PDB file of C-alpha atoms and ligand atoms in Angstrom:
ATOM      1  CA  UNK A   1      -2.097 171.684  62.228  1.00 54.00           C
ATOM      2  CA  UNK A   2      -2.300 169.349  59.344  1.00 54.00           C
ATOM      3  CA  UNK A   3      -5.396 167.634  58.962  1.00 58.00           C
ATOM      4  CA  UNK A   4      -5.527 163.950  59.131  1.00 56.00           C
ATOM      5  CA  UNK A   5      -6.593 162.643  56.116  1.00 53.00           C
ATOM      6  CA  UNK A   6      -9.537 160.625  55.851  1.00 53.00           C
ATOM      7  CA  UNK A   7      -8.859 158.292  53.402  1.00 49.00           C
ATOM      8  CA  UNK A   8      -7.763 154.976  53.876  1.00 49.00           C
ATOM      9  CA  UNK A   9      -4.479 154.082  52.153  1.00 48.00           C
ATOM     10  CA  UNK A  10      -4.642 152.102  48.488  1.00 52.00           C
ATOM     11  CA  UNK A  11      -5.049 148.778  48.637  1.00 53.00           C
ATOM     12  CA  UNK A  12      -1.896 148.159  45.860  1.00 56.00           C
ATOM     13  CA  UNK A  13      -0.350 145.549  46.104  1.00 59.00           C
ATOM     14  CA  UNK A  14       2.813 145.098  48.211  1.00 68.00           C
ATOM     15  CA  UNK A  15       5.820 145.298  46.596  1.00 75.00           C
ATOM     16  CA  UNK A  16       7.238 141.317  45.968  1.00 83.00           C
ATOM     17  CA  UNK A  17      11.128 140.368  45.478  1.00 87.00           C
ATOM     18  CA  UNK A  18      11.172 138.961  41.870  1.00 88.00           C
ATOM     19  CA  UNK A  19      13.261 136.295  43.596  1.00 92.00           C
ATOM     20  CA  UNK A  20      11.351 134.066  46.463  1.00 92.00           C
ATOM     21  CA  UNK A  21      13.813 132.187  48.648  1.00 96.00           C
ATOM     22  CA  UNK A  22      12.969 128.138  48.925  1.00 96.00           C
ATOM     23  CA  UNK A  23      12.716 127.333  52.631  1.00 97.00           C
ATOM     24  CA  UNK A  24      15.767 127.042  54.649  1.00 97.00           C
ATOM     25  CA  UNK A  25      17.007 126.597  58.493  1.00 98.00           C
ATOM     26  CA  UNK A  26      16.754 129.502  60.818  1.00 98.00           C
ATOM     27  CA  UNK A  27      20.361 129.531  60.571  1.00 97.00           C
ATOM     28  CA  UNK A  28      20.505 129.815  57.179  1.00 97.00           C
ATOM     29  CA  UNK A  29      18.123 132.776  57.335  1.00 97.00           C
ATOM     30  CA  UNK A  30      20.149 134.613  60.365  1.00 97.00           C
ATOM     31  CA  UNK A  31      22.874 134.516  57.617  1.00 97.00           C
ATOM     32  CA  UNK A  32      21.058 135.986  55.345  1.00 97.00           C
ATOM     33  CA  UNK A  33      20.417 138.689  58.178  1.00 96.00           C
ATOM     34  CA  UNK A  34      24.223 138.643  59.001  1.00 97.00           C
ATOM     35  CA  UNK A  35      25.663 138.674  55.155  1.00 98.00           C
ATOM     36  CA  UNK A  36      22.782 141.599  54.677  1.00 98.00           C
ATOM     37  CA  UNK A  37      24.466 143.692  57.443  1.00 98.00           C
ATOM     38  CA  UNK A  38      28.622 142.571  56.907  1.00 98.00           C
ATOM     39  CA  UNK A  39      28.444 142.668  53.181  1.00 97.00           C
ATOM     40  CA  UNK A  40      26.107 145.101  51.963  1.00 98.00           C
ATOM     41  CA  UNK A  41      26.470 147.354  54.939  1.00 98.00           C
ATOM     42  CA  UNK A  42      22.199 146.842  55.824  1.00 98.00           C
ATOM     43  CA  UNK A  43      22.175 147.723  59.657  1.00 98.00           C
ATOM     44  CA  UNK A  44      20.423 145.605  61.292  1.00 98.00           C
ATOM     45  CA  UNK A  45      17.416 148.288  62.433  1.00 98.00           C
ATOM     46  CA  UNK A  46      17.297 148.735  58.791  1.00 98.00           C
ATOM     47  CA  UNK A  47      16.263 145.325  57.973  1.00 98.00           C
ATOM     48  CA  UNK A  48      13.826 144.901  61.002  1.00 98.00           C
ATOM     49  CA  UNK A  49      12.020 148.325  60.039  1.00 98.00           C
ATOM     50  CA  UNK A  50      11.829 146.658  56.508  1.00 97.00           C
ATOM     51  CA  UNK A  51      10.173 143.483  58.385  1.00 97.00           C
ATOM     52  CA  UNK A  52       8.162 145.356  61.086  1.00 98.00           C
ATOM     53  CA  UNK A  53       6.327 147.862  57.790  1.00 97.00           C
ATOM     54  CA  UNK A  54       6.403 144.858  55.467  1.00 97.00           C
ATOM     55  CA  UNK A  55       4.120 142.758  58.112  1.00 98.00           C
ATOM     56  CA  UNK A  56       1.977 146.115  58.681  1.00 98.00           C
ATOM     57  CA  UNK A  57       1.421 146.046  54.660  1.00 96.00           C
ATOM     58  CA  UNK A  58       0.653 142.446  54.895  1.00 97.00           C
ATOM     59  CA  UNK A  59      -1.966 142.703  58.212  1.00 98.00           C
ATOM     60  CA  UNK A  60      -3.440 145.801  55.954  1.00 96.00           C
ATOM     61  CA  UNK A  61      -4.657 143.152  53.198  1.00 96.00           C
ATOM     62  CA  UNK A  62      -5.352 139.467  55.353  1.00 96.00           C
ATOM     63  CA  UNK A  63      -6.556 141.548  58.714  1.00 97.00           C
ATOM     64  CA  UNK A  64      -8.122 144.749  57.729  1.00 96.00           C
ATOM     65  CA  UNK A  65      -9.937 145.836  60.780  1.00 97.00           C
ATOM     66  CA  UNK A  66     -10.110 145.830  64.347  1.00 98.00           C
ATOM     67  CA  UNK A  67      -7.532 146.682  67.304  1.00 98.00           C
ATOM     68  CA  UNK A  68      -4.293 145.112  67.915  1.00 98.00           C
ATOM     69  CA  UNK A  69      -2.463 143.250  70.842  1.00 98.00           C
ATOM     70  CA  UNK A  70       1.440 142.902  69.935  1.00 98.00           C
ATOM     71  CA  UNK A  71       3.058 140.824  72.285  1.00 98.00           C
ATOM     72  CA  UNK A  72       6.791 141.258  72.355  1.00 98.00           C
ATOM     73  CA  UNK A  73       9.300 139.207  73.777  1.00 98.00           C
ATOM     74  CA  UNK A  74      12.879 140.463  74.744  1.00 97.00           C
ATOM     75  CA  UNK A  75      14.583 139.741  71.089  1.00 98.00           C
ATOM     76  CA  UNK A  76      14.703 141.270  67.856  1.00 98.00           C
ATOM     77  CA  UNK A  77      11.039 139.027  67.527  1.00 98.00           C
ATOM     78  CA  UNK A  78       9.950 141.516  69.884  1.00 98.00           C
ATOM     79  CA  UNK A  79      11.722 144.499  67.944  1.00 98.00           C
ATOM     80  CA  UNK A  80       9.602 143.321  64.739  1.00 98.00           C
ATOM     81  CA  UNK A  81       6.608 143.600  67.269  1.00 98.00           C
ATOM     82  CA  UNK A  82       7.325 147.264  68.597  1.00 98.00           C
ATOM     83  CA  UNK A  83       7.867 148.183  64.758  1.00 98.00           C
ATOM     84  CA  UNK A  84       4.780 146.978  63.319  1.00 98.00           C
ATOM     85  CA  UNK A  85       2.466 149.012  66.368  1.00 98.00           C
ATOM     86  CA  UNK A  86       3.869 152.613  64.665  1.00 98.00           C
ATOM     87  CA  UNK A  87       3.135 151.196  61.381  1.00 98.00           C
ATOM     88  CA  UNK A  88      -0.367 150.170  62.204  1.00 98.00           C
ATOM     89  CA  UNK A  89      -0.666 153.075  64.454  1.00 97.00           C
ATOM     90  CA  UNK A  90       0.250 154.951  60.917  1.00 96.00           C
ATOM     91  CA  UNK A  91      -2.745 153.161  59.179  1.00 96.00           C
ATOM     92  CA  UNK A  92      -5.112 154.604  61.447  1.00 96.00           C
ATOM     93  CA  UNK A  93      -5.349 151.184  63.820  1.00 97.00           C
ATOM     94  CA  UNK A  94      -6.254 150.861  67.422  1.00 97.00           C
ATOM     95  CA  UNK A  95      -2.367 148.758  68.992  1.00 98.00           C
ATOM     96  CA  UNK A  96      -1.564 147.794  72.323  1.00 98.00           C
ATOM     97  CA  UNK A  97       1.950 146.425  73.295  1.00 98.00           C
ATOM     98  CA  UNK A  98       2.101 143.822  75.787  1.00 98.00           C
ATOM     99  CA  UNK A  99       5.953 143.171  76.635  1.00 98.00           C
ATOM    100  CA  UNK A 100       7.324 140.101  77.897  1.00 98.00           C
ATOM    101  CA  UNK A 101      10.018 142.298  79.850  1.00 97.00           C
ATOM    102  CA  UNK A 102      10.659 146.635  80.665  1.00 97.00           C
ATOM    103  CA  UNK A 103      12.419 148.362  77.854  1.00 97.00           C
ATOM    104  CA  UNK A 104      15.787 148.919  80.004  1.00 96.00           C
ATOM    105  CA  UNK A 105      15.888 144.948  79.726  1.00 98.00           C
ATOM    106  CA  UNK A 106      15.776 145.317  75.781  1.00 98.00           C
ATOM    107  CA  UNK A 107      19.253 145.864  73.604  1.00 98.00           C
ATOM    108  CA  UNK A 108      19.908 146.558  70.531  1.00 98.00           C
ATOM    109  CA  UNK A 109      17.505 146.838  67.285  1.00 98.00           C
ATOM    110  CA  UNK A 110      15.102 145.583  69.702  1.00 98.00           C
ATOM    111  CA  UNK A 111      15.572 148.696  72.216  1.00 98.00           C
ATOM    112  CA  UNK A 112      15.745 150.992  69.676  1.00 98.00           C
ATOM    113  CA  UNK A 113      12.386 150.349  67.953  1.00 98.00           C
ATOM    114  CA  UNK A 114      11.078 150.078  71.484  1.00 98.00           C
ATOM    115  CA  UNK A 115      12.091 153.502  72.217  1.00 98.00           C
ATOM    116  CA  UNK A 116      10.886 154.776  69.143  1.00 98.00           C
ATOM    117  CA  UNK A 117       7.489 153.393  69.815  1.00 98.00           C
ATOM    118  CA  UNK A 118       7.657 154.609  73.501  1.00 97.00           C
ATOM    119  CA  UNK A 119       8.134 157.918  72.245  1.00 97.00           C
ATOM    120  CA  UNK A 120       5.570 157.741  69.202  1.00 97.00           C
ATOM    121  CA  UNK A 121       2.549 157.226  72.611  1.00 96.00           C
ATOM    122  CA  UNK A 122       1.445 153.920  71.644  1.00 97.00           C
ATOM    123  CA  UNK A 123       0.375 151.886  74.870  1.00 93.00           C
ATOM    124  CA  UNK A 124       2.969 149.481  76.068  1.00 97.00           C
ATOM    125  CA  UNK A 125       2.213 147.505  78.734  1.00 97.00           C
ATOM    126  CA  UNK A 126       4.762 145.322  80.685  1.00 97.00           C
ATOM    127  CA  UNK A 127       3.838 141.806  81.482  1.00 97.00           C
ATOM    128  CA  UNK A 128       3.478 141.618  85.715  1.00 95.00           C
ATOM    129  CA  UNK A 129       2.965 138.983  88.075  1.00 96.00           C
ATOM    130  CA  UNK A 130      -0.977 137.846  87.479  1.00 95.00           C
ATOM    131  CA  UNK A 131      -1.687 135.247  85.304  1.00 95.00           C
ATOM    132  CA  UNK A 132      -1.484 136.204  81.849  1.00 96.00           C
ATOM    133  CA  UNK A 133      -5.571 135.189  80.846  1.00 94.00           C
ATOM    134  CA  UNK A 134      -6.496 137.417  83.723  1.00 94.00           C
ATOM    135  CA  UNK A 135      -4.679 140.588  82.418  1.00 92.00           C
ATOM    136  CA  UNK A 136      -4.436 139.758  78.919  1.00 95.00           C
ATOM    137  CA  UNK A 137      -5.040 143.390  77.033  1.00 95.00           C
ATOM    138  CA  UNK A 138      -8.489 142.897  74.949  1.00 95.00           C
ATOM    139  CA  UNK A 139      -8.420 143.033  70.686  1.00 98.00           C
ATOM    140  CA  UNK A 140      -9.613 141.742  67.995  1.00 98.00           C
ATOM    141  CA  UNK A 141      -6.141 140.552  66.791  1.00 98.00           C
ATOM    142  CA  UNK A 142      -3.144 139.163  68.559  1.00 98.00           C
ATOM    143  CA  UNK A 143       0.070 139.319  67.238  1.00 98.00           C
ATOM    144  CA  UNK A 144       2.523 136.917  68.400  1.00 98.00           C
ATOM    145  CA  UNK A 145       6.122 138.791  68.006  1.00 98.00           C
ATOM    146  CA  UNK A 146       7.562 136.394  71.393  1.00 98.00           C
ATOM    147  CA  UNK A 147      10.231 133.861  69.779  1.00 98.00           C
ATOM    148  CA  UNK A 148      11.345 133.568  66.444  1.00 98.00           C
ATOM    149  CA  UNK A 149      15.119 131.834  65.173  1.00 98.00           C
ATOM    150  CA  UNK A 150      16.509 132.720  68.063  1.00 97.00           C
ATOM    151  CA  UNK A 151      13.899 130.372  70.366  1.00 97.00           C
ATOM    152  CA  UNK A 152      15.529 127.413  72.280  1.00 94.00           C
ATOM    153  CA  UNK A 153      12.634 124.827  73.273  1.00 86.00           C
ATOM    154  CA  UNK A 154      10.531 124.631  75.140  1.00 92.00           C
ATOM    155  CA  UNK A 155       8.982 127.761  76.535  1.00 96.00           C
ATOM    156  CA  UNK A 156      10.676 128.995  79.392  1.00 95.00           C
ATOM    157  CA  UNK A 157       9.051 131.272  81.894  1.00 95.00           C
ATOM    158  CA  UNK A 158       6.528 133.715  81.461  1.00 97.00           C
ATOM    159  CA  UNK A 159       5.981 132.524  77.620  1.00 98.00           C
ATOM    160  CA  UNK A 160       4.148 129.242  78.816  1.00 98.00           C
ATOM    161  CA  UNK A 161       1.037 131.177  80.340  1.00 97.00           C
ATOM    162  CA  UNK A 162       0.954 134.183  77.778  1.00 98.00           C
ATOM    163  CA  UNK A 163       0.761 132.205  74.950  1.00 98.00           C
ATOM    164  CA  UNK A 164      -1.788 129.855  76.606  1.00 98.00           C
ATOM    165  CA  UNK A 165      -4.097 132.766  77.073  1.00 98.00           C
ATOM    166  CA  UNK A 166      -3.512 134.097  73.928  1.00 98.00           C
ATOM    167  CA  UNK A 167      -4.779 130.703  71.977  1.00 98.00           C
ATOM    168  CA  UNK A 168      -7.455 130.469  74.759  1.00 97.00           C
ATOM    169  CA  UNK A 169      -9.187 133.821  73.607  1.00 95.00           C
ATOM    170  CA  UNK A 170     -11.298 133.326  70.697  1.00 93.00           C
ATOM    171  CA  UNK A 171      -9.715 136.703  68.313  1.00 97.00           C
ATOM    172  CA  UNK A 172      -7.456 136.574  65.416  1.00 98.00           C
ATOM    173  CA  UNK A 173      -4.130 135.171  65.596  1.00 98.00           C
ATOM    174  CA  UNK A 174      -0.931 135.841  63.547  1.00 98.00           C
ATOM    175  CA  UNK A 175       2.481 134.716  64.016  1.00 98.00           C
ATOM    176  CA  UNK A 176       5.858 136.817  63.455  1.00 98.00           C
ATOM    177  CA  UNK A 177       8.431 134.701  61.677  1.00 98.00           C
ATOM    178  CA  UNK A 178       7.376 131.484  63.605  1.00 98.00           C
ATOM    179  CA  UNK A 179       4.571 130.807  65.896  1.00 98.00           C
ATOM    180  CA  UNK A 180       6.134 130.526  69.572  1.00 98.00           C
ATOM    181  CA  UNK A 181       7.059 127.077  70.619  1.00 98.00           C
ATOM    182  CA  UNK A 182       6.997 125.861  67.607  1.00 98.00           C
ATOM    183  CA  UNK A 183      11.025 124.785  66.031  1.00 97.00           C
ATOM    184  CA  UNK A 184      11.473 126.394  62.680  1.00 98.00           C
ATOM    185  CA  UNK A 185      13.923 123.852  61.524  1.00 98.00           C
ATOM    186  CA  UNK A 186      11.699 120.726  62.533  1.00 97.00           C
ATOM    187  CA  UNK A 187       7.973 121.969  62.799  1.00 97.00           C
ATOM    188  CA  UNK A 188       8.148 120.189  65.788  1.00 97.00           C
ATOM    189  CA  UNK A 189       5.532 122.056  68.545  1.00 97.00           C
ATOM    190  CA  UNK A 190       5.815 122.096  72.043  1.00 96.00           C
ATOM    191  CA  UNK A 191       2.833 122.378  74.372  1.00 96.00           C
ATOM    192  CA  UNK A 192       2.004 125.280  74.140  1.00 97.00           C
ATOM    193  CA  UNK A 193       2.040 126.496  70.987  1.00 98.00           C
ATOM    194  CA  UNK A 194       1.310 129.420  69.525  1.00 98.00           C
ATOM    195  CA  UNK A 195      -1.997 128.616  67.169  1.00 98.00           C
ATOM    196  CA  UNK A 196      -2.071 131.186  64.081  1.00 98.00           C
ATOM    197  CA  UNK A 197      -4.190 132.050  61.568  1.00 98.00           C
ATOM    198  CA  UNK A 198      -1.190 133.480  59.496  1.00 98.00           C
ATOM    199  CA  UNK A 199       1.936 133.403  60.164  1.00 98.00           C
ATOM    200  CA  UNK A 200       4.178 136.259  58.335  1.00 98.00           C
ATOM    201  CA  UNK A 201       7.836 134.802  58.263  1.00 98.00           C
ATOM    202  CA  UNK A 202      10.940 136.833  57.036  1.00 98.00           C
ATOM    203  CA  UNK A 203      13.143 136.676  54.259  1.00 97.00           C
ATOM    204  CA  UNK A 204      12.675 132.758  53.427  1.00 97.00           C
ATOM    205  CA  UNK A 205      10.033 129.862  54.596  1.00 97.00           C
ATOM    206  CA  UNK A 206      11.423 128.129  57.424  1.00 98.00           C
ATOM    207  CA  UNK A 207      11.881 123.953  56.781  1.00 98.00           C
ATOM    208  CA  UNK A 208       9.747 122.983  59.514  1.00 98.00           C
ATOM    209  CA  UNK A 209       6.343 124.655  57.869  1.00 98.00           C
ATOM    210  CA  UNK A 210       6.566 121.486  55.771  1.00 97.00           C
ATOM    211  CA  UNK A 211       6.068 119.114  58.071  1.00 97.00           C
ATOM    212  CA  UNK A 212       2.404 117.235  58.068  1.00 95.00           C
ATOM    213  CA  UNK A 213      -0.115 119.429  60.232  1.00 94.00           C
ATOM    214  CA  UNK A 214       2.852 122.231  61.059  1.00 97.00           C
ATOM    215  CA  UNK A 215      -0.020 124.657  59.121  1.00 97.00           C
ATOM    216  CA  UNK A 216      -2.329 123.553  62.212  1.00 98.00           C
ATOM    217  CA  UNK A 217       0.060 126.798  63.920  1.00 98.00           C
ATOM    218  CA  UNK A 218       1.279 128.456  61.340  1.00 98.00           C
ATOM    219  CA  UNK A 219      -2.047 128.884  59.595  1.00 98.00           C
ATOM    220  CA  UNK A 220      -1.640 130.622  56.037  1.00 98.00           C
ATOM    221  CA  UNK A 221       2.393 131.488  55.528  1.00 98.00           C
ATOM    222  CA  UNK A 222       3.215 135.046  53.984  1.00 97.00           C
ATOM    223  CA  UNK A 223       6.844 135.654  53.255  1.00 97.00           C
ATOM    224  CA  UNK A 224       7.804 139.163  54.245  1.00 97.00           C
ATOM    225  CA  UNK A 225      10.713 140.839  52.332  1.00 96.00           C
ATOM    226  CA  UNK A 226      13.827 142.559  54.645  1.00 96.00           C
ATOM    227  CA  UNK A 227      14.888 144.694  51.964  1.00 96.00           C
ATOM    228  CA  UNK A 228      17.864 142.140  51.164  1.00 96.00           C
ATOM    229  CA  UNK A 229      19.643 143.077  48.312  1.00 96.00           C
ATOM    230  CA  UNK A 230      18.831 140.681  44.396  1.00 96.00           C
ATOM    231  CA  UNK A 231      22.690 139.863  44.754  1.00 96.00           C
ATOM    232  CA  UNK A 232      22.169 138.345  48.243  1.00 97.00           C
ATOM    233  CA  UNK A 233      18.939 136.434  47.620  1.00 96.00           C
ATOM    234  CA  UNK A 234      21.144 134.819  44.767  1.00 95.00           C
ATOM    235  CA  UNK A 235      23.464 133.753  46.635  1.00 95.00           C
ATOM    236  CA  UNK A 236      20.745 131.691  48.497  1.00 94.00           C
ATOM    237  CA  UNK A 237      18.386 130.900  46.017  1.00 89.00           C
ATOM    238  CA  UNK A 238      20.946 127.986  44.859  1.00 76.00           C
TER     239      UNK A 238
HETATM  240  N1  NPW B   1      18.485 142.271  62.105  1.00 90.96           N
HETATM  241  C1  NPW B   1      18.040 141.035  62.213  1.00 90.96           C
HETATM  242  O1  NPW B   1      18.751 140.129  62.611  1.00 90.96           O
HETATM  243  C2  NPW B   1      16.626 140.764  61.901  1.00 90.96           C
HETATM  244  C3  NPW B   1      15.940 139.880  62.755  1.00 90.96           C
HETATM  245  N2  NPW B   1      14.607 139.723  62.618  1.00 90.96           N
HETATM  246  C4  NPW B   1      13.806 139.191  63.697  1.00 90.96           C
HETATM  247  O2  NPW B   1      14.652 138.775  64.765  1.00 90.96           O
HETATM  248  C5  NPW B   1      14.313 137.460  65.168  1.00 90.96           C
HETATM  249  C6  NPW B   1      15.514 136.790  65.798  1.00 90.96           C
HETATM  250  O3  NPW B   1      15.816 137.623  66.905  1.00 90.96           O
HETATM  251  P1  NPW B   1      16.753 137.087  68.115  1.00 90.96           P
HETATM  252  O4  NPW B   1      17.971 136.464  67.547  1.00 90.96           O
HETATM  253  O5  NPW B   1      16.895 138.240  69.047  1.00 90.96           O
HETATM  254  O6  NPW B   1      15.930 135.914  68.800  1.00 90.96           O
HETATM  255  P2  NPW B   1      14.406 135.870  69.289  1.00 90.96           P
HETATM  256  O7  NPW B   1      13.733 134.809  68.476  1.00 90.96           O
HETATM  257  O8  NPW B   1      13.829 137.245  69.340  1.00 90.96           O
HETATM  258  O9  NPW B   1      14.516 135.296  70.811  1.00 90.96           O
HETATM  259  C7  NPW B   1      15.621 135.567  71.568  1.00 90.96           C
HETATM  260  C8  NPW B   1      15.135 135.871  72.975  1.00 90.96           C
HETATM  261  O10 NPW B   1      14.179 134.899  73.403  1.00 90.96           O
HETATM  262  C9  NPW B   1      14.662 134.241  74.599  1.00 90.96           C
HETATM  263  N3  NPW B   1      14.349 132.806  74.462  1.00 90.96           N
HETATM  264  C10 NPW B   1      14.894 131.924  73.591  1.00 90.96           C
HETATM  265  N4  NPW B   1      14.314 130.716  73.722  1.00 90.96           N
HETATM  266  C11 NPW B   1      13.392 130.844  74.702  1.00 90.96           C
HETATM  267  C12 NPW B   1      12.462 129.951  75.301  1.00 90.96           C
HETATM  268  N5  NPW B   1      12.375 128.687  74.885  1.00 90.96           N
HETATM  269  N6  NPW B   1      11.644 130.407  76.286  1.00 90.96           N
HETATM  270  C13 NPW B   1      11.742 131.687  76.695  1.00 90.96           C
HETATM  271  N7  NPW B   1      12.597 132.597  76.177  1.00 90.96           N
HETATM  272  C14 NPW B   1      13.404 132.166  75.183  1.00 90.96           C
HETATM  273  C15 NPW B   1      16.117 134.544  74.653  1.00 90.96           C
HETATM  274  O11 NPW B   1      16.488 134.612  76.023  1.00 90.96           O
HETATM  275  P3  NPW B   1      17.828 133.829  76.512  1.00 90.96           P
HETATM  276  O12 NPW B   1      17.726 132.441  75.938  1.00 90.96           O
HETATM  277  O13 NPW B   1      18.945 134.626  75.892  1.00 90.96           O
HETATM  278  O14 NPW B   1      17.731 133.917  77.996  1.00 90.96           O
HETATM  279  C16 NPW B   1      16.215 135.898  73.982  1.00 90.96           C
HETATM  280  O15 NPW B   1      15.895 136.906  74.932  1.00 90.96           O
HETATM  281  C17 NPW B   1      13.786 136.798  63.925  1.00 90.96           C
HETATM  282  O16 NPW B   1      12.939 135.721  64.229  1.00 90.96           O
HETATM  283  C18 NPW B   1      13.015 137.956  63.268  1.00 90.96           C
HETATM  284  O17 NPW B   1      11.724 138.041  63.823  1.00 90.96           O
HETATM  285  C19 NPW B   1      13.935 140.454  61.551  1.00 90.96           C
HETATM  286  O18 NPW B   1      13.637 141.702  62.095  1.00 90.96           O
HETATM  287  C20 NPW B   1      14.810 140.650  60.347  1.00 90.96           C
HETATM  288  C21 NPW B   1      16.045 141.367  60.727  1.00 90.96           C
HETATM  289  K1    K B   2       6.860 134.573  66.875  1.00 90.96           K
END
């Protein structure tokens, strides 16, 4: 039986491309993603278990302590989510995995980290038919892994009343590429919104964080590497 340690992992720093990306559309960064996987033969789950341990690193330094609601939507947003719960779950933290929809719904990256957390025992719990603020999963932080460049305003569905509830509780709040509802090309927010303290967004800023009072959701912006090759990030740091 090996014996857990009981030391908590080095603060060092996280490791930093020497090359930061200026901000660009979501399609630009989706083909980033895309050149990542067709010319430098990254699969995809490769680049979202960069994203899902490089946002653990990052909630290790800005949100140190307490549990952890994930809420996952049914993209590769979602896939960063189920990612980041082993991670944490890694660093000794208390996770819970609210899903916007059953894993046999998920496909691809998505379903596979899904499946992977499923069988790693963390807690995931599938959204059902009571409103969300009445069976919204109690921590100290919520992650918000629901929509990121592949959203299409405004909130359809289900995604309305979570993320209500989630900006209605009074916790921690931190955003996964771009807060839900919120357009990553125009910073233009729908009602709701998701309201973060940080947002950690991947690969490159997206345009819309620079419009007046966007920071109002994303709260502080971390970029996250995806493991992206120096050769690629040239390509788009023209
Ligand atoms: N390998 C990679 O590519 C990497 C990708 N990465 C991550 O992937 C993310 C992009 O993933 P993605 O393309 O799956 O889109 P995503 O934002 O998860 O949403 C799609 C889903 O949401 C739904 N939906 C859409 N609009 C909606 C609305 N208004 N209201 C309600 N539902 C709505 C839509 O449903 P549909 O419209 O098809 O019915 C579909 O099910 C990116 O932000 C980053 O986090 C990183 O891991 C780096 C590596
Ligand atoms: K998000």
């Amino acid at each position: 039986m090996v014996e857990e340690a009981n030391f908590c992992p080095s603060k060092e720093a996280i490791m930093k491309p020497i090359l930061q990306l200026p901000p660009m559309t979501c399609q630009r960064v989706r083909e980033i993603d895309r050149m990542a996987m067709d010319q430098f033969q990254m699969p995809g789950i490769v680049l979202m278990e960069n994203a899902g341990r490089g946002a653990a690193e990052c909630m290790d330094q800005i949100a140190p302590e307490g549990s952890v609601l994930i809420l996952c939507g049914k993209g590769n947003n979602g896939g960063d989510g189920f990612a980041i719960a082993r991670h944490l779950q890694l660093a000794g933290r208390e996770v819970t995995i609210l899903a916007m929809a059953p894993t046999d719904e998920l496909q691809g990256d998505a379903l596979i980290q899904a499946n992977i957390t499923k069988a790693a025992g963390i807690e995931i719990q599938v959204l059902g038919e009571a409103p969300a603020k009445e069976c919204l999963p109690i921590a100290d932080i919520i992650v918000d892994g629901l929509l990121g460049t592949g959203a299409k305003p405004p909130l359809r569905g289900r995604y309305v009343d979570v993320v209500e509830a989630a900006n209605a509780s009074s916790v921690r709040r931190i955003a996964l590429d771009i807060p839900t509802g919120m357009s990553g090309d125009t910073g233009e927010t729908g009602e709701p919104t998701f309201q973060a303290d940080h947002t950690l967004t991947f690969a490159a800023p997206k345009i819309g964080f620079a419009k007046r009072d966007a920071d109002r959701f994303t709260g502080e912006v971390h970029v996250i590497s995806i493991g992206a090759p120096l050769a690629l990030l040239r390509q788009f740091s023209v």
